């Protein structure tokens, strides 16, 4: 009887210690998860910010300025455009010719 | 009995200890244990909830999970408005050590970084009773990091979001803007604020001594991000339209102007620009002139741009045919004491010629053959006096009085566009009647892929006939020759309306209009232009507004990939050589 009790006591103590350990591990993992989530969110906003920045660098205003000033380009008109017929009309082309 | 210590002989010790003393001590200790037991039972059982709550208050925190505001995109998915993180700087004035020379130097640097005078900064920090003062909100994120890096005690950073508008002033009136609280104030930002704004979520967590989140408690309510809105606007068309309009307004020293580009097939708004405009992210010292979305919120008398509707009605009801001759000499006509006049005496004109030359007398003579009710019905059906269903803030309906109150002279003036009013947008939309086989189609600011269902106003035959007249009006001998553009056939009607000042018309203030479409046989776009008070010598719609029309049509059709329908003398210098594969 006594032996059994001692064995059970040891088992309880072991289980309790293990519980404490698991809880600790779970909290640590949770912290890590939380940090990862925050990082994901940060990266997401960063991506959005960069997208906006990229777009701001490619606005029609800027493109036109650069094309004119730096690349000496000029606006295309039908007079300087060669129109060719697409031998295999794509849906988009037939849409245009409607 | 030998004793080395004598104290045992002390009479005090010799006295016998009473038994109750030890019993008392034992009793007290037992009582102490009982007390502890009771307390434990109370804490664990009876007052458990209270203590649990108190404990939680000390380490559990509710975190707000911010939701992103949706983006506004153009029809090709390019960003027109998007939220980016911004740094807002705040302070606890009491904690800022004003007197420390080192801190003072840092504050000076801080003021320089934020671009605000040091005096203003010190003013904000002066009130030491406050525990929270905004110094400057919505600074660039990188700048904010720099400020935090300076490490001034009492100056802190809070992360907020601000809107970026890459297109700037070109699309300002369409996109609108938000305030610092991220609420829409104007334009699409206001119209679709509910959809764009997300719903912030929250969750409860347990934090440890170092502020790390160690566990979640209860349910998480996840944030709902705002939805992205895709507009029908094409940012390239929008930019060119705005640019051409701005150049023309400046060249003619006008007060302002607007331009609307509609897709004649789908009813989508491809561009809607006004000048003067503003930069949506720098909104200090804005005037009402800049803020106003003239194309939608201002109504004017359309003048001659109305004439095609009168003529179309006469054609539709079989009262005239395109070749019917109307005698407009001597260029004047008197109705109940008021005189209507043309700029020249055009003599006998065909109905086509009336539109081409924009004869007031000819239009009136045709209009007087028709009952007021029919005219009113047609004008209403074309959208005059009706609010365009755009869901856009501040859209106006214009004015079209009920026909029962029309006097004969009013019916006459209305036939050529005086005595009723419309916004430029209404004008552009009404021309879908001629561009879309006699049907008026609903206009939309949102990208749509579904085919539109129009409401017939005229028969396709009438619409074709009027289009031919519009082409003549923009061709040789017409009033809108400057609307011609390379490679594409155009048609349209110019208008020059005197501005009403008080109760009478001003003699030197005009509005120049041009509304038209291209290519004329199968219109793809409708472009309407209005220039307010051109005051550099010329003021006719055909001279001031038509050139903008011409350039906008050219750019827009080219960008839409519409092949020119007119022969162009090629100026290609280089030979096209087939590239070896």
PDB file of C-alpha atoms in Angstrom, chain B residues 198-443:
ATOM      1  CA  UNK B 198     -12.317  48.334 -42.340  1.00  0.00           C
ATOM      2  CA  UNK B 199     -13.546  47.229 -38.934  1.00  0.00           C
ATOM      3  CA  UNK B 200     -10.783  47.032 -36.320  1.00  0.00           C
ATOM      4  CA  UNK B 201     -10.682  43.826 -34.334  1.00  0.00           C
ATOM      5  CA  UNK B 202      -9.407  43.157 -30.843  1.00  0.00           C
ATOM      6  CA  UNK B 203      -8.015  40.387 -28.687  1.00  0.00           C
ATOM      7  CA  UNK B 204      -7.126  39.934 -25.064  1.00  0.00           C
ATOM      8  CA  UNK B 205      -3.695  38.748 -24.170  1.00  0.00           C
ATOM      9  CA  UNK B 206      -1.612  38.187 -21.110  1.00  0.00           C
ATOM     10  CA  UNK B 207       1.640  40.068 -20.967  1.00  0.00           C
ATOM     11  CA  UNK B 208       4.596  39.239 -18.815  1.00  0.00           C
ATOM     12  CA  UNK B 209       6.829  41.570 -16.821  1.00  0.00           C
ATOM     13  CA  UNK B 210       8.785  42.506 -19.949  1.00  0.00           C
ATOM     14  CA  UNK B 211       5.687  43.336 -21.945  1.00  0.00           C
ATOM     15  CA  UNK B 212       5.859  40.221 -24.083  1.00  0.00           C
ATOM     16  CA  UNK B 213       2.610  38.589 -25.058  1.00  0.00           C
ATOM     17  CA  UNK B 214       2.655  35.152 -23.454  1.00  0.00           C
ATOM     18  CA  UNK B 215      -0.886  33.923 -23.876  1.00  0.00           C
ATOM     19  CA  UNK B 216      -4.215  34.756 -25.433  1.00  0.00           C
ATOM     20  CA  UNK B 217      -7.400  34.754 -23.433  1.00  0.00           C
ATOM     21  CA  UNK B 218     -10.943  34.583 -24.674  1.00  0.00           C
ATOM     22  CA  UNK B 219     -11.961  34.924 -28.254  1.00  0.00           C
ATOM     23  CA  UNK B 220     -10.195  36.964 -30.881  1.00  0.00           C
ATOM     24  CA  UNK B 221     -12.362  39.232 -32.974  1.00  0.00           C
ATOM     25  CA  UNK B 222     -10.338  39.488 -36.163  1.00  0.00           C
ATOM     26  CA  UNK B 223     -10.039  42.836 -37.955  1.00  0.00           C
ATOM     27  CA  UNK B 224     -11.908  43.211 -41.225  1.00  0.00           C
ATOM     28  CA  UNK B 225      -9.887  45.046 -43.826  1.00  0.00           C
ATOM     29  CA  UNK B 226     -11.641  47.599 -45.994  1.00  0.00           C
ATOM     30  CA  UNK B 227     -12.424  46.621 -49.533  1.00  0.00           C
ATOM     31  CA  UNK B 228     -10.492  47.860 -52.523  1.00  0.00           C
ATOM     32  CA  UNK B 229     -12.525  49.974 -54.916  1.00  0.00           C
ATOM     33  CA  UNK B 230     -11.822  49.793 -58.593  1.00  0.00           C
ATOM     34  CA  UNK B 231     -12.924  52.900 -60.434  1.00  0.00           C
ATOM     35  CA  UNK B 232     -13.698  53.252 -64.093  1.00  0.00           C
ATOM     36  CA  UNK B 233     -11.145  56.048 -64.300  1.00  0.00           C
ATOM     37  CA  UNK B 234      -8.127  55.431 -66.510  1.00  0.00           C
ATOM     38  CA  UNK B 235      -5.304  57.261 -64.806  1.00  0.00           C
ATOM     39  CA  UNK B 236      -3.521  57.988 -68.086  1.00  0.00           C
ATOM     40  CA  UNK B 237      -6.594  59.480 -69.707  1.00  0.00           C
ATOM     41  CA  UNK B 238      -7.284  61.346 -66.503  1.00  0.00           C
ATOM     42  CA  UNK B 239      -3.799  62.788 -66.460  1.00  0.00           C
ATOM     43  CA  UNK B 240      -3.825  63.886 -70.093  1.00  0.00           C
ATOM     44  CA  UNK B 241      -7.286  65.384 -69.787  1.00  0.00           C
ATOM     45  CA  UNK B 242      -6.223  67.313 -66.720  1.00  0.00           C
ATOM     46  CA  UNK B 243      -2.993  68.455 -68.315  1.00  0.00           C
ATOM     47  CA  UNK B 244      -4.655  69.694 -71.517  1.00  0.00           C
ATOM     48  CA  UNK B 245      -7.384  71.414 -69.553  1.00  0.00           C
ATOM     49  CA  UNK B 246      -4.893  73.134 -67.277  1.00  0.00           C
ATOM     50  CA  UNK B 247      -2.818  74.374 -70.185  1.00  0.00           C
ATOM     51  CA  UNK B 248      -5.889  75.746 -71.934  1.00  0.00           C
ATOM     52  CA  UNK B 249      -7.307  77.446 -68.834  1.00  0.00           C
ATOM     53  CA  UNK B 250      -3.968  79.116 -68.226  1.00  0.00           C
ATOM     54  CA  UNK B 251      -3.498  80.092 -71.855  1.00  0.00           C
ATOM     55  CA  UNK B 252      -6.893  81.780 -71.948  1.00  0.00           C
ATOM     56  CA  UNK B 253      -6.643  83.299 -68.477  1.00  0.00           C
ATOM     57  CA  UNK B 254      -9.895  81.598 -67.574  1.00  0.00           C
ATOM     58  CA  UNK B 255     -11.329  81.195 -64.115  1.00  0.00           C
ATOM     59  CA  UNK B 256     -11.519  77.461 -64.354  1.00  0.00           C
ATOM     60  CA  UNK B 257     -12.618  74.522 -66.415  1.00  0.00           C
ATOM     61  CA  UNK B 258     -13.703  70.923 -66.463  1.00  0.00           C
ATOM     62  CA  UNK B 259     -13.452  67.965 -68.751  1.00  0.00           C
ATOM     63  CA  UNK B 260     -15.377  64.691 -68.726  1.00  0.00           C
ATOM     64  CA  UNK B 261     -14.501  61.627 -70.784  1.00  0.00           C
ATOM     65  CA  UNK B 262     -17.167  58.933 -71.012  1.00  0.00           C
ATOM     66  CA  UNK B 263     -16.943  55.526 -72.599  1.00  0.00           C
ATOM     67  CA  UNK B 264     -19.797  55.684 -75.091  1.00  0.00           C
ATOM     68  CA  UNK B 265     -20.213  51.900 -75.111  1.00  0.00           C
ATOM     69  CA  UNK B 266     -20.263  51.100 -71.408  1.00  0.00           C
ATOM     70  CA  UNK B 267     -21.138  54.434 -69.803  1.00  0.00           C
ATOM     71  CA  UNK B 268     -18.008  54.309 -67.660  1.00  0.00           C
ATOM     72  CA  UNK B 269     -16.359  57.564 -66.694  1.00  0.00           C
ATOM     73  CA  UNK B 270     -12.812  57.363 -68.038  1.00  0.00           C
ATOM     74  CA  UNK B 271     -11.739  60.773 -66.781  1.00  0.00           C
ATOM     75  CA  UNK B 272     -13.230  63.637 -64.882  1.00  0.00           C
ATOM     76  CA  UNK B 273     -10.944  66.567 -64.236  1.00  0.00           C
ATOM     77  CA  UNK B 274     -11.330  70.110 -63.000  1.00  0.00           C
ATOM     78  CA  UNK B 275      -8.979  73.012 -62.859  1.00  0.00           C
ATOM     79  CA  UNK B 276      -8.022  74.646 -60.493  1.00  0.00           C
ATOM     80  CA  UNK B 277      -7.250  71.575 -58.447  1.00  0.00           C
ATOM     81  CA  UNK B 278      -5.247  70.744 -55.333  1.00  0.00           C
ATOM     82  CA  UNK B 279      -2.744  68.230 -54.065  1.00  0.00           C
ATOM     83  CA  UNK B 280      -4.758  65.905 -51.823  1.00  0.00           C
ATOM     84  CA  UNK B 281      -1.913  65.339 -49.387  1.00  0.00           C
ATOM     85  CA  UNK B 282      -1.023  68.999 -48.942  1.00  0.00           C
ATOM     86  CA  UNK B 283      -4.273  70.617 -48.051  1.00  0.00           C
ATOM     87  CA  UNK B 284      -3.268  73.774 -46.244  1.00  0.00           C
ATOM     88  CA  UNK B 285      -4.895  77.012 -47.422  1.00  0.00           C
ATOM     89  CA  UNK B 286      -7.357  75.385 -49.765  1.00  0.00           C
ATOM     90  CA  UNK B 287      -9.930  77.603 -51.371  1.00  0.00           C
ATOM     91  CA  UNK B 288     -13.434  76.608 -52.362  1.00  0.00           C
ATOM     92  CA  UNK B 289     -12.487  77.262 -55.967  1.00  0.00           C
ATOM     93  CA  UNK B 290      -9.886  74.535 -55.803  1.00  0.00           C
ATOM     94  CA  UNK B 291     -12.022  72.078 -53.900  1.00  0.00           C
ATOM     95  CA  UNK B 292     -15.094  72.344 -56.052  1.00  0.00           C
ATOM     96  CA  UNK B 293     -15.772  69.495 -58.401  1.00  0.00           C
ATOM     97  CA  UNK B 294     -17.159  71.771 -61.078  1.00  0.00           C
ATOM     98  CA  UNK B 295     -18.004  69.039 -63.536  1.00  0.00           C
ATOM     99  CA  UNK B 296     -20.515  67.534 -61.117  1.00  0.00           C
ATOM    100  CA  UNK B 297     -21.576  70.261 -58.734  1.00  0.00           C
ATOM    101  CA  UNK B 298     -21.821  73.389 -60.866  1.00  0.00           C
ATOM    102  CA  UNK B 299     -24.683  73.887 -63.257  1.00  0.00           C
ATOM    103  CA  UNK B 300     -24.694  76.272 -66.157  1.00  0.00           C
ATOM    104  CA  UNK B 301     -26.831  77.128 -69.084  1.00  0.00           C
ATOM    105  CA  UNK B 302     -25.497  74.858 -71.797  1.00  0.00           C
ATOM    106  CA  UNK B 303     -26.128  77.223 -74.695  1.00  0.00           C
ATOM    107  CA  UNK B 304     -25.755  75.830 -78.188  1.00  0.00           C
ATOM    108  CA  UNK B 305     -24.724  72.368 -76.979  1.00  0.00           C
ATOM    109  CA  UNK B 306     -28.473  71.854 -76.378  1.00  0.00           C
ATOM    110  CA  UNK B 307     -29.443  72.408 -79.999  1.00  0.00           C
ATOM    111  CA  UNK B 308     -28.916  68.813 -81.182  1.00  0.00           C
ATOM    112  CA  UNK B 309     -31.667  67.662 -78.787  1.00  0.00           C
ATOM    113  CA  UNK B 310     -34.201  70.100 -80.222  1.00  0.00           C
ATOM    114  CA  UNK B 311     -33.304  69.113 -83.760  1.00  0.00           C
ATOM    115  CA  UNK B 312     -33.321  65.406 -82.927  1.00  0.00           C
ATOM    116  CA  UNK B 313     -36.813  65.690 -81.511  1.00  0.00           C
ATOM    117  CA  UNK B 314     -38.020  67.426 -84.669  1.00  0.00           C
ATOM    118  CA  UNK B 315     -36.419  64.709 -86.791  1.00  0.00           C
ATOM    119  CA  UNK B 316     -37.828  61.944 -84.629  1.00  0.00           C
ATOM    120  CA  UNK B 317     -41.378  63.265 -84.848  1.00  0.00           C
ATOM    121  CA  UNK B 318     -41.044  63.738 -88.604  1.00  0.00           C
ATOM    122  CA  UNK B 319     -41.566  67.490 -88.477  1.00  0.00           C
ATOM    123  CA  UNK B 320     -38.359  68.105 -90.416  1.00  0.00           C
ATOM    124  CA  UNK B 321     -35.867  66.078 -92.408  1.00  0.00           C
ATOM    125  CA  UNK B 322     -32.111  66.778 -92.473  1.00  0.00           C
ATOM    126  CA  UNK B 323     -32.479  68.498 -95.845  1.00  0.00           C
ATOM    127  CA  UNK B 324     -35.560  70.598 -94.969  1.00  0.00           C
ATOM    128  CA  UNK B 325     -34.780  74.252 -95.659  1.00  0.00           C
ATOM    129  CA  UNK B 326     -35.337  76.799 -92.891  1.00  0.00           C
ATOM    130  CA  UNK B 327     -35.164  80.488 -93.683  1.00  0.00           C
ATOM    131  CA  UNK B 328     -33.146  82.239 -90.977  1.00  0.00           C
ATOM    132  CA  UNK B 329     -32.880  85.671 -92.596  1.00  0.00           C
ATOM    133  CA  UNK B 330     -32.575  88.378 -91.517  1.00  0.00           C
ATOM    134  CA  UNK B 331     -30.763  86.663 -88.638  1.00  0.00           C
ATOM    135  CA  UNK B 332     -33.254  87.963 -86.114  1.00  0.00           C
ATOM    136  CA  UNK B 333     -36.567  86.736 -84.818  1.00  0.00           C
ATOM    137  CA  UNK B 334     -38.947  88.448 -82.442  1.00  0.00           C
ATOM    138  CA  UNK B 335     -41.132  86.398 -80.119  1.00  0.00           C
ATOM    139  CA  UNK B 336     -43.535  88.184 -77.767  1.00  0.00           C
ATOM    140  CA  UNK B 337     -41.369  91.277 -77.731  1.00  0.00           C
ATOM    141  CA  UNK B 338     -37.974  89.602 -77.237  1.00  0.00           C
ATOM    142  CA  UNK B 339     -35.492  89.314 -80.059  1.00  0.00           C
ATOM    143  CA  UNK B 340     -33.432  86.250 -80.798  1.00  0.00           C
ATOM    144  CA  UNK B 341     -30.455  86.806 -83.062  1.00  0.00           C
ATOM    145  CA  UNK B 342     -27.645  85.016 -84.854  1.00  0.00           C
ATOM    146  CA  UNK B 343     -24.086  86.251 -85.158  1.00  0.00           C
ATOM    147  CA  UNK B 344     -24.511  86.517 -88.956  1.00  0.00           C
ATOM    148  CA  UNK B 345     -27.447  86.447 -91.317  1.00  0.00           C
ATOM    149  CA  UNK B 346     -27.161  82.919 -92.665  1.00  0.00           C
ATOM    150  CA  UNK B 347     -30.142  83.155 -95.023  1.00  0.00           C
ATOM    151  CA  UNK B 348     -31.724  79.852 -95.975  1.00  0.00           C
ATOM    152  CA  UNK B 349     -30.205  76.903 -94.144  1.00  0.00           C
ATOM    153  CA  UNK B 350     -30.961  73.215 -94.210  1.00  0.00           C
ATOM    154  CA  UNK B 351     -31.623  71.599 -90.842  1.00  0.00           C
ATOM    155  CA  UNK B 352     -28.093  70.204 -91.055  1.00  0.00           C
ATOM    156  CA  UNK B 353     -26.868  73.713 -91.704  1.00  0.00           C
ATOM    157  CA  UNK B 354     -28.692  75.038 -88.638  1.00  0.00           C
ATOM    158  CA  UNK B 355     -26.569  72.761 -86.433  1.00  0.00           C
ATOM    159  CA  UNK B 356     -23.433  73.327 -88.460  1.00  0.00           C
ATOM    160  CA  UNK B 357     -23.662  77.111 -88.247  1.00  0.00           C
ATOM    161  CA  UNK B 358     -25.307  76.992 -84.817  1.00  0.00           C
ATOM    162  CA  UNK B 359     -28.189  79.236 -85.801  1.00  0.00           C
ATOM    163  CA  UNK B 360     -30.367  80.353 -82.895  1.00  0.00           C
ATOM    164  CA  UNK B 361     -33.070  81.584 -85.245  1.00  0.00           C
ATOM    165  CA  UNK B 362     -33.208  78.310 -87.168  1.00  0.00           C
ATOM    166  CA  UNK B 363     -33.392  76.239 -83.993  1.00  0.00           C
ATOM    167  CA  UNK B 364     -36.129  78.463 -82.596  1.00  0.00           C
ATOM    168  CA  UNK B 365     -38.195  78.219 -85.773  1.00  0.00           C
ATOM    169  CA  UNK B 366     -38.010  74.437 -85.586  1.00  0.00           C
ATOM    170  CA  UNK B 367     -38.732  74.407 -81.848  1.00  0.00           C
ATOM    171  CA  UNK B 368     -41.828  76.604 -82.183  1.00  0.00           C
ATOM    172  CA  UNK B 369     -43.459  73.887 -84.282  1.00  0.00           C
ATOM    173  CA  UNK B 370     -43.415  71.556 -81.307  1.00  0.00           C
ATOM    174  CA  UNK B 371     -45.503  71.480 -78.127  1.00  0.00           C
ATOM    175  CA  UNK B 372     -43.670  72.362 -74.932  1.00  0.00           C
ATOM    176  CA  UNK B 373     -44.602  69.015 -73.409  1.00  0.00           C
ATOM    177  CA  UNK B 374     -42.735  67.037 -76.068  1.00  0.00           C
ATOM    178  CA  UNK B 375     -39.626  69.114 -75.606  1.00  0.00           C
ATOM    179  CA  UNK B 376     -39.799  68.760 -71.847  1.00  0.00           C
ATOM    180  CA  UNK B 377     -40.226  65.005 -72.123  1.00  0.00           C
ATOM    181  CA  UNK B 378     -37.255  64.666 -74.431  1.00  0.00           C
ATOM    182  CA  UNK B 379     -35.008  66.872 -72.315  1.00  0.00           C
ATOM    183  CA  UNK B 380     -36.008  64.952 -69.176  1.00  0.00           C
ATOM    184  CA  UNK B 381     -35.411  61.631 -70.868  1.00  0.00           C
ATOM    185  CA  UNK B 382     -31.929  62.840 -71.832  1.00  0.00           C
ATOM    186  CA  UNK B 383     -31.231  63.457 -68.160  1.00  0.00           C
ATOM    187  CA  UNK B 384     -31.759  67.194 -67.833  1.00  0.00           C
ATOM    188  CA  UNK B 385     -33.188  68.177 -64.481  1.00  0.00           C
ATOM    189  CA  UNK B 386     -32.410  64.661 -63.233  1.00  0.00           C
ATOM    190  CA  UNK B 387     -29.722  63.790 -60.760  1.00  0.00           C
ATOM    191  CA  UNK B 388     -27.120  61.459 -62.292  1.00  0.00           C
ATOM    192  CA  UNK B 389     -27.119  58.217 -60.281  1.00  0.00           C
ATOM    193  CA  UNK B 390     -23.441  58.194 -59.488  1.00  0.00           C
ATOM    194  CA  UNK B 391     -23.371  57.807 -55.727  1.00  0.00           C
ATOM    195  CA  UNK B 392     -20.905  60.668 -55.671  1.00  0.00           C
ATOM    196  CA  UNK B 393     -21.164  63.430 -53.071  1.00  0.00           C
ATOM    197  CA  UNK B 394     -22.509  66.776 -54.213  1.00  0.00           C
ATOM    198  CA  UNK B 395     -23.959  65.691 -57.557  1.00  0.00           C
ATOM    199  CA  UNK B 396     -26.572  68.172 -58.679  1.00  0.00           C
ATOM    200  CA  UNK B 397     -29.604  67.781 -60.866  1.00  0.00           C
ATOM    201  CA  UNK B 398     -29.564  71.038 -62.757  1.00  0.00           C
ATOM    202  CA  UNK B 399     -32.788  72.839 -63.541  1.00  0.00           C
ATOM    203  CA  UNK B 400     -35.509  72.084 -66.050  1.00  0.00           C
ATOM    204  CA  UNK B 401     -38.788  73.765 -65.218  1.00  0.00           C
ATOM    205  CA  UNK B 402     -42.067  71.907 -65.757  1.00  0.00           C
ATOM    206  CA  UNK B 403     -43.398  72.595 -69.253  1.00  0.00           C
ATOM    207  CA  UNK B 404     -46.668  74.023 -67.978  1.00  0.00           C
ATOM    208  CA  UNK B 405     -44.883  77.140 -66.804  1.00  0.00           C
ATOM    209  CA  UNK B 406     -43.003  77.709 -70.055  1.00  0.00           C
ATOM    210  CA  UNK B 407     -43.852  80.923 -71.861  1.00  0.00           C
ATOM    211  CA  UNK B 408     -43.316  80.931 -75.645  1.00  0.00           C
ATOM    212  CA  UNK B 409     -40.121  82.958 -75.387  1.00  0.00           C
ATOM    213  CA  UNK B 410     -38.822  80.495 -72.808  1.00  0.00           C
ATOM    214  CA  UNK B 411     -39.580  77.560 -75.032  1.00  0.00           C
ATOM    215  CA  UNK B 412     -37.651  79.370 -77.748  1.00  0.00           C
ATOM    216  CA  UNK B 413     -34.597  80.097 -75.596  1.00  0.00           C
ATOM    217  CA  UNK B 414     -34.586  76.618 -74.118  1.00  0.00           C
ATOM    218  CA  UNK B 415     -34.360  75.149 -77.590  1.00  0.00           C
ATOM    219  CA  UNK B 416     -30.907  76.673 -77.844  1.00  0.00           C
ATOM    220  CA  UNK B 417     -29.855  76.128 -74.281  1.00  0.00           C
ATOM    221  CA  UNK B 418     -30.857  79.145 -72.216  1.00  0.00           C
ATOM    222  CA  UNK B 419     -33.344  79.044 -69.352  1.00  0.00           C
ATOM    223  CA  UNK B 420     -32.336  75.582 -68.232  1.00  0.00           C
ATOM    224  CA  UNK B 421     -29.163  74.435 -66.573  1.00  0.00           C
ATOM    225  CA  UNK B 422     -27.064  71.318 -66.403  1.00  0.00           C
ATOM    226  CA  UNK B 423     -23.689  70.206 -65.106  1.00  0.00           C
ATOM    227  CA  UNK B 424     -20.947  69.321 -67.539  1.00  0.00           C
ATOM    228  CA  UNK B 425     -21.312  65.724 -66.478  1.00  0.00           C
ATOM    229  CA  UNK B 426     -25.015  65.705 -67.326  1.00  0.00           C
ATOM    230  CA  UNK B 427     -24.166  67.202 -70.666  1.00  0.00           C
ATOM    231  CA  UNK B 428     -21.635  64.497 -71.435  1.00  0.00           C
ATOM    232  CA  UNK B 429     -24.023  61.774 -70.395  1.00  0.00           C
ATOM    233  CA  UNK B 430     -26.916  63.214 -72.398  1.00  0.00           C
ATOM    234  CA  UNK B 431     -24.804  62.903 -75.539  1.00  0.00           C
ATOM    235  CA  UNK B 432     -24.802  59.120 -75.120  1.00  0.00           C
ATOM    236  CA  UNK B 433     -28.217  59.440 -76.758  1.00  0.00           C
ATOM    237  CA  UNK B 434     -26.486  60.250 -80.040  1.00  0.00           C
ATOM    238  CA  UNK B 435     -23.500  57.979 -79.481  1.00  0.00           C
ATOM    239  CA  UNK B 436     -25.374  54.876 -78.355  1.00  0.00           C
ATOM    240  CA  UNK B 437     -28.039  54.294 -81.019  1.00  0.00           C
ATOM    241  CA  UNK B 438     -30.504  56.750 -79.585  1.00  0.00           C
ATOM    242  CA  UNK B 439     -30.324  55.318 -76.078  1.00  0.00           C
ATOM    243  CA  UNK B 440     -29.334  57.082 -72.900  1.00  0.00           C
ATOM    244  CA  UNK B 441     -27.105  54.830 -70.837  1.00  0.00           C
ATOM    245  CA  UNK B 442     -26.421  55.031 -67.102  1.00  0.00           C
ATOM    246  CA  UNK B 443     -23.009  56.446 -66.247  1.00  0.00           C
TER     247      UNK B 443
END
